Coordinates of C-alpha atoms and ligand atoms in Angstrom, one line a residue:
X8 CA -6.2 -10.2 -33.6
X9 CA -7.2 -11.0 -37.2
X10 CA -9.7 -13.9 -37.4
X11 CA -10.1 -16.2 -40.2
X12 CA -12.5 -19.4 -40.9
X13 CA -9.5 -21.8 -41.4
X14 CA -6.6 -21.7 -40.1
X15 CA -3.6 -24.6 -41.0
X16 CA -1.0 -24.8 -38.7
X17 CA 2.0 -26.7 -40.5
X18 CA 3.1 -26.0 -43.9
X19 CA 4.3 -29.6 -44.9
X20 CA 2.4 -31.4 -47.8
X21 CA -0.3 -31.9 -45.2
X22 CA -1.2 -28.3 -44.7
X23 CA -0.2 -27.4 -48.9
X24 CA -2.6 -30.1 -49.8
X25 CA -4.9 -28.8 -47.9
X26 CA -4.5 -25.1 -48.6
X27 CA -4.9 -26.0 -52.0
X28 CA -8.7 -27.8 -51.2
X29 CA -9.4 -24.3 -49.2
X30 CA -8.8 -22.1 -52.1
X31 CA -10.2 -24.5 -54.5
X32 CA -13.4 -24.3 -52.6
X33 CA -13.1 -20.0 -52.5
X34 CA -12.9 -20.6 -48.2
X35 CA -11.6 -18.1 -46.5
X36 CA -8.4 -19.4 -44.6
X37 CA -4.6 -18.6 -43.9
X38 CA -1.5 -21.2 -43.3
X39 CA 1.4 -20.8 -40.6
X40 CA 4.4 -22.1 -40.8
X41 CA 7.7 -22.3 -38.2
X42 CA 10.4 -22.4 -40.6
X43 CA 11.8 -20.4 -43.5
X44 CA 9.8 -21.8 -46.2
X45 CA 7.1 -24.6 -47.0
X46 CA 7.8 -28.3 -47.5
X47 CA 8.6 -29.5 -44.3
X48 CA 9.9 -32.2 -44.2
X49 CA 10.4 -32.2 -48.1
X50 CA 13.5 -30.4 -49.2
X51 CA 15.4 -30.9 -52.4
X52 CA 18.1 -28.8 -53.6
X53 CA 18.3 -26.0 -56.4
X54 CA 19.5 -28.6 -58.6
X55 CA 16.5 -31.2 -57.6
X56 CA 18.3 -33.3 -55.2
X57 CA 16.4 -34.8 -52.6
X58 CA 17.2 -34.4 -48.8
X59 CA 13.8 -35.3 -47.6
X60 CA 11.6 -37.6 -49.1
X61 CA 12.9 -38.9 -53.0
X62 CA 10.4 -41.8 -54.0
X63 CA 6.9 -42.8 -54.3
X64 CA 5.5 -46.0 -55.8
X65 CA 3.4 -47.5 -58.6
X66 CA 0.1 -48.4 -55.9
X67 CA 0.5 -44.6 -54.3
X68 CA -2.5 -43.3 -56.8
X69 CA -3.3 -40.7 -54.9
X70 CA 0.4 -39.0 -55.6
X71 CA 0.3 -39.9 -59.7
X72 CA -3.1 -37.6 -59.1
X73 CA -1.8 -35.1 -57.6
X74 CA 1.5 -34.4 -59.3
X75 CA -1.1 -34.4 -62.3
X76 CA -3.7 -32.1 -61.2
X77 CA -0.5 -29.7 -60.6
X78 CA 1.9 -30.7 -64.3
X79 CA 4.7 -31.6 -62.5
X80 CA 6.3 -34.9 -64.1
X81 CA 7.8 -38.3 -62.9
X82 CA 10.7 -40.6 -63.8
X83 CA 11.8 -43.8 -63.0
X84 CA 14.1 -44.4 -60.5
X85 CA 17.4 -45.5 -62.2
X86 CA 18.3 -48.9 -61.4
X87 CA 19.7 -50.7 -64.0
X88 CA 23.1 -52.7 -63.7
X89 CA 24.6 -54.3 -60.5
X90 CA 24.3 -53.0 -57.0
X91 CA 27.3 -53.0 -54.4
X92 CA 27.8 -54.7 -51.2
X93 CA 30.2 -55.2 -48.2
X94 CA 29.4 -57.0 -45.6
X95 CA 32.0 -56.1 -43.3
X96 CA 35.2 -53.6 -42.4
X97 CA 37.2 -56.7 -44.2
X98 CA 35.4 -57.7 -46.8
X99 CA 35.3 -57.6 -50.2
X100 CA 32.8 -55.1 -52.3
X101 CA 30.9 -57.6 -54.3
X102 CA 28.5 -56.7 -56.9
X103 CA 25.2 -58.5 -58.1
X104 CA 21.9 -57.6 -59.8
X105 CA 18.4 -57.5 -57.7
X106 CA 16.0 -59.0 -60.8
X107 CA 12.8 -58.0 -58.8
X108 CA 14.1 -54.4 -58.2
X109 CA 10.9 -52.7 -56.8
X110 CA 9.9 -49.7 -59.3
X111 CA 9.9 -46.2 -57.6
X112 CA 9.3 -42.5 -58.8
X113 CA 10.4 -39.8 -58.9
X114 CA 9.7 -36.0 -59.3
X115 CA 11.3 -34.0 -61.9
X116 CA 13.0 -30.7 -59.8
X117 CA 12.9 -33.4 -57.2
X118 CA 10.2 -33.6 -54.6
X119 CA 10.7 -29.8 -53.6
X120 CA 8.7 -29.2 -57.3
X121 CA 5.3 -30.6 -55.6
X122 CA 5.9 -28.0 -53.2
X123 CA 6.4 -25.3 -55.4
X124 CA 3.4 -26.0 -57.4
X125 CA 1.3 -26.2 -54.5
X126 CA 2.2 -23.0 -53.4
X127 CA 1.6 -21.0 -56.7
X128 CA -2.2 -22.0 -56.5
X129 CA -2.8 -20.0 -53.3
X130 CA -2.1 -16.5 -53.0
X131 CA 1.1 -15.5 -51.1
X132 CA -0.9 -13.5 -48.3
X133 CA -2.5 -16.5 -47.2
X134 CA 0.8 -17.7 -45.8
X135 CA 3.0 -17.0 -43.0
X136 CA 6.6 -17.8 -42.5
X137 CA 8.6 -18.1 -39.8
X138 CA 5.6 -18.3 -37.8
X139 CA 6.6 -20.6 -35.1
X140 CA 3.1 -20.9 -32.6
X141 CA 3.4 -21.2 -29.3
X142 CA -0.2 -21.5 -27.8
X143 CA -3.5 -22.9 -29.1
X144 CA -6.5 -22.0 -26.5
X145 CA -10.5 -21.8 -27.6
X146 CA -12.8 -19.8 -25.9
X147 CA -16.2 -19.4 -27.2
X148 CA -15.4 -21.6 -29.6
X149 CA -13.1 -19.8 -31.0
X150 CA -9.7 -21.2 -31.5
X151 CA -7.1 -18.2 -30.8
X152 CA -3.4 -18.9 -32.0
X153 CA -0.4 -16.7 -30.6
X154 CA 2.9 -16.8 -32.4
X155 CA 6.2 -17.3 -30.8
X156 CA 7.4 -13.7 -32.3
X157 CA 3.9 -11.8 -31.6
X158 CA 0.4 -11.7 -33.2
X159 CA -2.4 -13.8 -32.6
X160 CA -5.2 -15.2 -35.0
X161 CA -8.4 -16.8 -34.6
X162 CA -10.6 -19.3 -36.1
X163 CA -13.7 -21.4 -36.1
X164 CA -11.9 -24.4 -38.0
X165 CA -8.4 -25.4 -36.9
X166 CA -6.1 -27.7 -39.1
X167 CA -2.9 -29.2 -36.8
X168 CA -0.4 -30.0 -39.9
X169 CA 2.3 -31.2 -37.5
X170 CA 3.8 -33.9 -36.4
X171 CA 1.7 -35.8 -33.7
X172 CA 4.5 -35.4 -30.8
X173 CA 4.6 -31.6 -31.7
X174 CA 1.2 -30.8 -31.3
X175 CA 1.4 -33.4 -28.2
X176 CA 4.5 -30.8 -27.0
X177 CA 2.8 -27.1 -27.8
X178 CA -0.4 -28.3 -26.0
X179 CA 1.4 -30.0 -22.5
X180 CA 3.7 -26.7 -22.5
X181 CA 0.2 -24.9 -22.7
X182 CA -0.7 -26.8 -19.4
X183 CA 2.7 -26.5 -17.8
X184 CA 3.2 -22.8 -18.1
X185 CA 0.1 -21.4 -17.7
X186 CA -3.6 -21.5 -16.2
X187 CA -5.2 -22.3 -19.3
X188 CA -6.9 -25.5 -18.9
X189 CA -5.6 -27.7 -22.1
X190 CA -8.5 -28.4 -25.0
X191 CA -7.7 -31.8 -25.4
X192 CA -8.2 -34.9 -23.5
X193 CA -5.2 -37.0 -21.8
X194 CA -5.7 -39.7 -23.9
X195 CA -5.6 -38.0 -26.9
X196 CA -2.5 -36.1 -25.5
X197 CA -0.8 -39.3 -24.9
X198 CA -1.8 -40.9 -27.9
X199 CA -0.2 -38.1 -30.0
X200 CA 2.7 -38.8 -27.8
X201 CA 3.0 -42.5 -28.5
X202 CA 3.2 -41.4 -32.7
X203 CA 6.7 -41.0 -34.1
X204 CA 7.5 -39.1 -37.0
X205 CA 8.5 -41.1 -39.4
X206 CA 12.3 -40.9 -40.5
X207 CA 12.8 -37.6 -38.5
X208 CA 15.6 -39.2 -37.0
X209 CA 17.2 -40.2 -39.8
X210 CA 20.4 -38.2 -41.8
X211 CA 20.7 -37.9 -45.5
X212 CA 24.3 -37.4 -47.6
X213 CA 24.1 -36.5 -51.0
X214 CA 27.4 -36.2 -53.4
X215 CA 26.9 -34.7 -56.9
X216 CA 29.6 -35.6 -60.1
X217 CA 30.3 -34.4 -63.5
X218 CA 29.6 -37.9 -64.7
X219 CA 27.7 -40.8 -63.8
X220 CA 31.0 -42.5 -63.8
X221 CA 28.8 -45.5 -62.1
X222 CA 26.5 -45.9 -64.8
X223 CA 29.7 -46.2 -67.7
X224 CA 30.7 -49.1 -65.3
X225 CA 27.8 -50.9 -65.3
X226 CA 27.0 -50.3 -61.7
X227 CA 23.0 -49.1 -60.7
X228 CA 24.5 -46.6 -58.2
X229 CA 22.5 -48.9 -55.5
X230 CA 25.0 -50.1 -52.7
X231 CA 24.3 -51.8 -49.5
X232 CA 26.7 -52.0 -46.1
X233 CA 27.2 -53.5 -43.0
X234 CA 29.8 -51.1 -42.2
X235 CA 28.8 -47.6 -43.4
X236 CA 28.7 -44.6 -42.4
X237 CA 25.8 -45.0 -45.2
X238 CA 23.6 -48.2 -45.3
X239 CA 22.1 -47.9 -48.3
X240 CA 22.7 -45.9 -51.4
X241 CA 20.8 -45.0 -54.3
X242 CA 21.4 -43.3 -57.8
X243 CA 20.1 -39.2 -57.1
X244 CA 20.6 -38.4 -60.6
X245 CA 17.9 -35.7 -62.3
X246 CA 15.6 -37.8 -65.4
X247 CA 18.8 -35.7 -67.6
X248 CA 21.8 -37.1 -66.2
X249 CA 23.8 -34.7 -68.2
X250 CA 22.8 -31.9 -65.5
X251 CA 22.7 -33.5 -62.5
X252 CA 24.3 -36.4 -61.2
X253 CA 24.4 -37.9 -58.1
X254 CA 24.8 -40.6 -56.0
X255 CA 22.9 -40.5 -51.9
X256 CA 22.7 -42.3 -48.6
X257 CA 20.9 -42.6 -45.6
X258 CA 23.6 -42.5 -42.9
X259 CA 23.1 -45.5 -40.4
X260 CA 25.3 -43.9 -37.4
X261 CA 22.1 -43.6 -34.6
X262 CA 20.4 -40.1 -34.5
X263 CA 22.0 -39.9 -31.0
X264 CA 25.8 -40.8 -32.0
X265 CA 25.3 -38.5 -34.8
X266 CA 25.6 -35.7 -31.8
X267 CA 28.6 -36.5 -30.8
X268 CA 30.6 -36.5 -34.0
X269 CA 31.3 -33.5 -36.4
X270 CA 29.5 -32.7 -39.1
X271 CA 32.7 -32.7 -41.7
X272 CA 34.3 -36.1 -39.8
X273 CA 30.5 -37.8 -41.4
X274 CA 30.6 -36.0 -44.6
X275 CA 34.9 -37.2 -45.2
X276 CA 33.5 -40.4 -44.2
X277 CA 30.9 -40.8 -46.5
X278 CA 32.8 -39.8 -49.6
X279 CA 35.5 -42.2 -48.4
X280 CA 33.0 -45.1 -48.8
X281 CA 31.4 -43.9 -51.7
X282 CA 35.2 -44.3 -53.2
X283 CA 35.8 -48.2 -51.6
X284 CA 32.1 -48.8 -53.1
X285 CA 31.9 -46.9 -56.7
X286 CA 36.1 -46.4 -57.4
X287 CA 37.9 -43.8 -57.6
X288 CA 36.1 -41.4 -59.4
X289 CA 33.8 -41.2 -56.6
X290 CA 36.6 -39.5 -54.2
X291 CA 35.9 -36.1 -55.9
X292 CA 32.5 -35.1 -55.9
X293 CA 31.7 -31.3 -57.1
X294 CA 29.6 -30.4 -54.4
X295 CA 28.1 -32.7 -51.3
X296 CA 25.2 -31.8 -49.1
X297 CA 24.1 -33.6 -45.3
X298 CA 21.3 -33.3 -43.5
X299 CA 20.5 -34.3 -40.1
X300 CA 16.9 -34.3 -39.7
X301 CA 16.8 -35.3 -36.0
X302 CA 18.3 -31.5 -35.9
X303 CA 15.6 -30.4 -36.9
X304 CA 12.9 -29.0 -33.9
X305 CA 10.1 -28.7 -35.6
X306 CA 9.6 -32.3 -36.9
X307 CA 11.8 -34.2 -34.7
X308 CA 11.9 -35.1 -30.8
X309 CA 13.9 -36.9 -28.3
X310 CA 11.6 -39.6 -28.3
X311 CA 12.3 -39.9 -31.9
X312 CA 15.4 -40.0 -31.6
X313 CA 15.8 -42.8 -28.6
X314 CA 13.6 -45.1 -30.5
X315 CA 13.7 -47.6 -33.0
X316 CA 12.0 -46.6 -36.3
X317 CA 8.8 -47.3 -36.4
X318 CA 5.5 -46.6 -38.5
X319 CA 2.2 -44.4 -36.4
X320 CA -0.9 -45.9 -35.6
X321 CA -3.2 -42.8 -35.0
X322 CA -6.6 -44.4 -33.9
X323 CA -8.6 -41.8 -35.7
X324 CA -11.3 -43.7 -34.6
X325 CA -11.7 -43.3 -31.1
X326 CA -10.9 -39.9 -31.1
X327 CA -13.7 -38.7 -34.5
X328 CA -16.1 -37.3 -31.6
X329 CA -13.6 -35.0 -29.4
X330 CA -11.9 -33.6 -32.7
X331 CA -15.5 -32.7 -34.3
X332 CA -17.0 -31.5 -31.2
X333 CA -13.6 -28.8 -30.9
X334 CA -13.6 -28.0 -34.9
X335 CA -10.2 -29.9 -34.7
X336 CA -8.5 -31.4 -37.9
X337 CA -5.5 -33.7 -37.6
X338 CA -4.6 -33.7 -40.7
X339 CA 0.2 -35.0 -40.8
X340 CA 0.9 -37.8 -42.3
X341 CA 1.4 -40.1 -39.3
X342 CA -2.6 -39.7 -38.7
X343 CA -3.1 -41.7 -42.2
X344 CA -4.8 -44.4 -42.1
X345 CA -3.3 -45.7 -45.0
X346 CA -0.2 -45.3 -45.4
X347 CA 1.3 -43.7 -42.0
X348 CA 4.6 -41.7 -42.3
X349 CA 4.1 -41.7 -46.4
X350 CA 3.6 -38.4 -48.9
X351 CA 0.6 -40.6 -50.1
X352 CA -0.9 -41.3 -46.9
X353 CA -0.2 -37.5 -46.4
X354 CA -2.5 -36.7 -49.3
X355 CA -5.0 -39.2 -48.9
X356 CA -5.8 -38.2 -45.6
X357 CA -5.8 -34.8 -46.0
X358 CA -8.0 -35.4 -49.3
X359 CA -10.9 -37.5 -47.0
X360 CA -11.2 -34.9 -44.3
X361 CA -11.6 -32.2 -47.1
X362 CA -14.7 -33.8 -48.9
X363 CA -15.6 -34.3 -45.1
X364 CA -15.8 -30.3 -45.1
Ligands
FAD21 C1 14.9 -38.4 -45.0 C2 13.5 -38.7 -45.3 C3 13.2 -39.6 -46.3 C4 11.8 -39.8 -46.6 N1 11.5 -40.6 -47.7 C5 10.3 -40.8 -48.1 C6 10.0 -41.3 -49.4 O1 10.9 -41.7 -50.2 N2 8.6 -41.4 -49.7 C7 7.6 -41.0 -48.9 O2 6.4 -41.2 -49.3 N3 7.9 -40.4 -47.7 C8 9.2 -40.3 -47.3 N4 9.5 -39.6 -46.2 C9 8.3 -39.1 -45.3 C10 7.7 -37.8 -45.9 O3 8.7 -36.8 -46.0 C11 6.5 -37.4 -45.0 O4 5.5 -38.4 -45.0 C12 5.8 -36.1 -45.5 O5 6.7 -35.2 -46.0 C13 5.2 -35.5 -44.2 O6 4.5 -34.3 -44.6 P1 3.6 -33.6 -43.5 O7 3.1 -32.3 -44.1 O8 2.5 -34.5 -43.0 O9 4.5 -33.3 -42.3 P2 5.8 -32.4 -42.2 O10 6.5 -32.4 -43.5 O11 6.6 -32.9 -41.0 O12 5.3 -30.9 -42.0 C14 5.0 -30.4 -40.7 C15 5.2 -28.9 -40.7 O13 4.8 -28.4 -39.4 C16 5.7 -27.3 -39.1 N5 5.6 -27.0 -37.7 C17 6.0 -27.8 -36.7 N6 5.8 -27.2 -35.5 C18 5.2 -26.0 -35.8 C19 4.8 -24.8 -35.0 N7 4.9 -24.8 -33.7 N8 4.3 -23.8 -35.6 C20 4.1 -23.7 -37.0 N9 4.6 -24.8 -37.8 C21 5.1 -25.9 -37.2 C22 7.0 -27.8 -39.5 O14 8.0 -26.8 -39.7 C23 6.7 -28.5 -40.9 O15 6.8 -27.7 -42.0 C24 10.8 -39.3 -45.8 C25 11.1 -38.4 -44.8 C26 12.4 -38.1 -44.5 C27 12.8 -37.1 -43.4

């Protein structure tokens, strides 16, 4: 079993922000994450398109800091002209202009660039992919971590990077299959469970054109409707619309209808509206990606999914003495204080428990 100080389990933002503090600070630590690659629940596309998170705003200082201390640039979101709107299966599109159109940014590469510029500031040896874990114990004070596919580490300090109701899973499982007596309290395990992780039950289309025919007409690439399969729609575009355009939507069919119906039947379907919304031109898309993030088992869970979307409320408070007294850090974005469920809240959370260290 190899033994480090640190050890991050999660290899979202939350656990690259804080890898980043750990090698800034020469500590000696290693990060594990389930899936294929970093990011979590950020993912953008070779081309920079966004399935996971695309904006942050002008107040989110901690961001702006960020994607400066790493040189990776911003834009504007693109929303100049009208947006589009039907209200229902029979009515009309009608078009009009939001004045007050809240400004948001984005990343050049998309949001996936944050990611990997974090990850070229830490040596490649101090992560571990596809490292699903599947038991967290501590004896001695020593936290020992076994993977679903083999091996075990230790560690003095241990980072959960996760979302609240998957650390709230991996430690009841720990009580249900075996004898080990579970580290954390009830209440804490039941407050992790009441925490849902924000939009990881939502689905994402994305459909990229030669042209930003949209744009030509006047039109922001905004649309709202009542009748969907998409709910709202935004211009994807790159800051150089000559390489990348796009247009993408959050599907509003529930996580749990989404089961049920085929993954082409939503994609056909969402083109077919982009083409009653934007024209014609938007009937023939070069390429077209969807993502169902409730699919995903490492960030979603069924009580996401059955639920109505809602923001976390992690008392941090109330629970500062058991998570200092085990050498725990909860360090997701749904235990910000700040901003719950947001990359900044992400970042500034993870940024207060390192100058805790
Ligand atoms: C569709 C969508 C749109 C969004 N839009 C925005 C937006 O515009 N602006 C914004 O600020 N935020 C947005 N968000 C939220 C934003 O993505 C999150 O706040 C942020 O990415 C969370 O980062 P995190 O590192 O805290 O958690 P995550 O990204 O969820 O990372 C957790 C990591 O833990 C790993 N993990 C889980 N279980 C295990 C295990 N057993 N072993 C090892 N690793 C494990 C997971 O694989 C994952 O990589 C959006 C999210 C989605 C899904």
């Amino acid at each position: 079993m190899s033994f480090v100080e640190h050890l991050i389990i999660g290899g979202g933002i939350s656990g690259c922000v804080m890898a980043l503090h750990l090698e800034k600070r020469g500590s000696d630590f290693k990060l594990i994450e389930a899936q294929a690659s970093l990011g979590g629940r950020i993912q953008s596309t070779d081309q920079g398109l966004d399935l996971g998170p695309t904006w942050y705003w002008p107040h989110q200082h901690s961001v702006k800091a960020l994607l400066e201390e790493l040189n990776v640039q911003s834009f504007n979101q693109y929303t100049q002209g009208d947006y589009v709107y039907q209200a229902g299966p029979n009515s009309p599109i009608t078009q009009g202009r939001d004045q007050q159109a809240m400004l948001s940014h984005r990343v050049v590469g998309g949001m996936g660039a944050v990611i990997t510029a974090l990850e070229n500031t830490f040596p490649t040896n101090k992560v571990l992919l596809n490292a699903p874990v599947s038991h967290i114990t501590k004896q001695d004070d020593v936290w020992q971590v076994k993977l679903i596919h083999g091996g075990e580490l230790s560690c003095n300090q241990l980072w959960l990077a996760m979302p609240p109701r998957k650390i709230a899973q991996l430690f009841s499982s720990i009580n249900n299959e075996t004898s080990d007596k579970c580290v954390l309290s009830e209440a804490l395990i039941s407050h992790l469970q009441a925490q849902q992780t924000w939009m990881s039950a939502q689905a994402k289309f994305v459909a990229e054109y030669k042209t930003p025919f949209w744009r030509d007409a006047g039109l922001s690439g905004q649309g709202f409707s009542r009748v969907g399969p998409m709910v709202e729609i935004n211009d994807a575009s790159g800051q150089n619309p000559e390489s990348t355009c796009a247009l993408f939507g959050f599907i509003g069919v529930p996580a749990v209808n989404r089961q049920s119906i085929d993954k082409q039947q939503i994609i056909n379907a969402c083109v077919t509206q982009l083409g009653k919304l934007f024209g014609e031109a938007a009937l023939s898309p070069i390429n077209t990606h969807y993502i169902d993030w409730a699919n995903n088992e490492f960030i979603s869970t069924t009580a996401d999914i059955n639920e109505p979307s809602q923001h976390a409320h992690f008392d941090e408070a109330r629970f500062k003495a058991e998570l200092n007294r085990l050498n725990l850090g909860l360090i997701g974005s749904e235990f910000s204080q700040t901003e719950p469920g947001y990359i900044a809240g992400a970042i500034e959370h993870v940024n207060e428990q390192a100058a805790c260290l």
